Amino acid sequence: VFVATYAKLPPLGAMVVVGFQFPGGVRGESQAQVSWVQEHLGDDTPAGFGARLLNPSADLAAVIAQFVRHREPLVRE
């Protein structure tokens, strides 16, 4: 999961908690590990980091799966 942020980027390997809010007010959170970082590169490429979710709940995994089925992927080259 890419997390865009204006805050200082966490170091690679850092453990973080990622919160989610989906349409309809559905919320969830999961522990995650920072797997890559991206500095601000312009208006189309914000600063942020890639977070690998660690053992998300079955409910959260199902909501994420449903959400991504109905959203076009964002591809950066």
C-alpha positions as protocol buffer text, in pm:
chain_id: "A"
residue {
  index: 1
  type: VAL
  ca { x: 0 y: 0 z: 0 }
}
residue {
  index: 2
  type: PHE
  ca { x: 139 y: 344 z: -89 }
}
residue {
  index: 3
  type: VAL
  ca { x: 104 y: 601 z: 189 }
}
residue {
  index: 4
  type: ALA
  ca { x: 141 y: 961 z: 69 }
}
residue {
  index: 5
  type: THR
  ca { x: 263 y: 1193 z: 343 }
}
residue {
  index: 6
  type: TYR
  ca { x: 411 y: 1538 z: 408 }
}
residue {
  index: 7
  type: ALA
  ca { x: 566 y: 1409 z: 730 }
}
residue {
  index: 8
  type: LYS
  ca { x: 924 y: 1287 z: 755 }
}
residue {
  index: 9
  type: LEU
  ca { x: 950 y: 952 z: 580 }
}
residue {
  index: 10
  type: PRO
  ca { x: 1006 y: 650 z: 806 }
}
residue {
  index: 11
  type: PRO
  ca { x: 1321 y: 443 z: 747 }
}
residue {
  index: 12
  type: LEU
  ca { x: 1314 y: 121 z: 550 }
}
residue {
  index: 13
  type: GLY
  ca { x: 1206 y: -170 z: 766 }
}
residue {
  index: 14
  type: ALA
  ca { x: 1027 y: 50 z: 1021 }
}
residue {
  index: 15
  type: MET
  ca { x: 712 y: -90 z: 1177 }
}
residue {
  index: 16
  type: VAL
  ca { x: 408 y: 138 z: 1139 }
}
residue {
  index: 17
  type: VAL
  ca { x: 32 y: 119 z: 1185 }
}
residue {
  index: 18
  type: VAL
  ca { x: -162 y: 210 z: 870 }
}
residue {
  index: 19
  type: GLY
  ca { x: -518 y: 333 z: 905 }
}
residue {
  index: 20
  type: PHE
  ca { x: -772 y: 301 z: 626 }
}
residue {
  index: 21
  type: GLN
  ca { x: -1100 y: 479 z: 559 }
}
residue {
  index: 22
  type: PHE
  ca { x: -1309 y: 348 z: 271 }
}
residue {
  index: 23
  type: PRO
  ca { x: -1620 y: 489 z: 104 }
}
residue {
  index: 24
  type: GLY
  ca { x: -1923 y: 444 z: 324 }
}
residue {
  index: 25
  type: GLY
  ca { x: -1722 y: 519 z: 639 }
}
residue {
  index: 26
  type: VAL
  ca { x: -1572 y: 171 z: 673 }
}
residue {
  index: 27
  type: ARG
  ca { x: -1247 y: 194 z: 871 }
}
residue {
  index: 28
  type: GLY
  ca { x: -966 y: -42 z: 961 }
}
residue {
  index: 29
  type: GLU
  ca { x: -601 y: -56 z: 1051 }
}
residue {
  index: 30
  type: SER
  ca { x: -312 y: -295 z: 1022 }
}
residue {
  index: 31
  type: GLN
  ca { x: 42 y: -320 z: 1138 }
}
residue {
  index: 32
  type: ALA
  ca { x: 280 y: -282 z: 843 }
}
residue {
  index: 33
  type: GLN
  ca { x: 648 y: -264 z: 756 }
}
residue {
  index: 34
  type: VAL
  ca { x: 800 y: 10 z: 538 }
}
residue {
  index: 35
  type: SER
  ca { x: 929 y: -163 z: 225 }
}
residue {
  index: 36
  type: TRP
  ca { x: 1027 y: 140 z: 13 }
}
residue {
  index: 37
  type: VAL
  ca { x: 1030 y: 520 z: 29 }
}
residue {
  index: 38
  type: GLN
  ca { x: 973 y: 790 z: -233 }
}
residue {
  index: 39
  type: GLU
  ca { x: 1082 y: 1152 z: -202 }
}
residue {
  index: 40
  type: HIS
  ca { x: 856 y: 1425 z: -346 }
}
residue {
  index: 41
  type: LEU
  ca { x: 920 y: 1428 z: -721 }
}
residue {
  index: 42
  type: GLY
  ca { x: 651 y: 1669 z: -839 }
}
residue {
  index: 43
  type: ASP
  ca { x: 278 y: 1728 z: -843 }
}
residue {
  index: 44
  type: ASP
  ca { x: 205 y: 1382 z: -986 }
}
residue {
  index: 45
  type: THR
  ca { x: 447 y: 1196 z: -757 }
}
residue {
  index: 46
  type: PRO
  ca { x: 403 y: 1287 z: -391 }
}
residue {
  index: 47
  type: ALA
  ca { x: 637 y: 1184 z: -113 }
}
residue {
  index: 48
  type: GLY
  ca { x: 542 y: 869 z: 69 }
}
residue {
  index: 49
  type: PHE
  ca { x: 626 y: 509 z: 138 }
}
residue {
  index: 50
  type: GLY
  ca { x: 524 y: 158 z: 51 }
}
residue {
  index: 51
  type: ALA
  ca { x: 385 y: -36 z: 345 }
}
residue {
  index: 52
  type: ARG
  ca { x: 361 y: -416 z: 342 }
}
residue {
  index: 53
  type: LEU
  ca { x: 63 y: -513 z: 557 }
}
residue {
  index: 54
  type: LEU
  ca { x: 142 y: -770 z: 824 }
}
residue {
  index: 55
  type: ASN
  ca { x: -144 y: -1004 z: 907 }
}
residue {
  index: 56
  type: PRO
  ca { x: -441 y: -778 z: 829 }
}
residue {
  index: 57
  type: SER
  ca { x: -768 y: -909 z: 968 }
}
residue {
  index: 58
  type: ALA
  ca { x: -984 y: -1117 z: 736 }
}
residue {
  index: 59
  type: ASP
  ca { x: -1245 y: -838 z: 738 }
}
residue {
  index: 60
  type: LEU
  ca { x: -990 y: -573 z: 639 }
}
residue {
  index: 61
  type: ALA
  ca { x: -844 y: -795 z: 366 }
}
residue {
  index: 62
  type: ALA
  ca { x: -1195 y: -850 z: 224 }
}
residue {
  index: 63
  type: VAL
  ca { x: -1273 y: -475 z: 222 }
}
residue {
  index: 64
  type: ILE
  ca { x: -940 y: -398 z: 52 }
}
residue {
  index: 65
  type: ALA
  ca { x: -999 y: -669 z: -209 }
}
residue {
  index: 66
  type: GLN
  ca { x: -1347 y: -533 z: -284 }
}
residue {
  index: 67
  type: PHE
  ca { x: -1213 y: -175 z: -306 }
}
residue {
  index: 68
  type: VAL
  ca { x: -932 y: -256 z: -550 }
}
residue {
  index: 69
  type: ARG
  ca { x: -1165 y: -456 z: -776 }
}
residue {
  index: 70
  type: HIS
  ca { x: -1355 y: -134 z: -847 }
}
residue {
  index: 71
  type: ARG
  ca { x: -1064 y: 109 z: -877 }
}
residue {
  index: 72
  type: GLU
  ca { x: -827 y: 161 z: -1167 }
}
residue {
  index: 73
  type: PRO
  ca { x: -466 y: 101 z: -1061 }
}
residue {
  index: 74
  type: LEU
  ca { x: -228 y: 396 z: -1033 }
}
residue {
  index: 75
  type: VAL
  ca { x: 86 y: 309 z: -1229 }
}
residue {
  index: 76
  type: ARG
  ca { x: 406 y: 512 z: -1195 }
}
residue {
  index: 77
  type: GLU
  ca { x: 687 y: 467 z: -1443 }
}
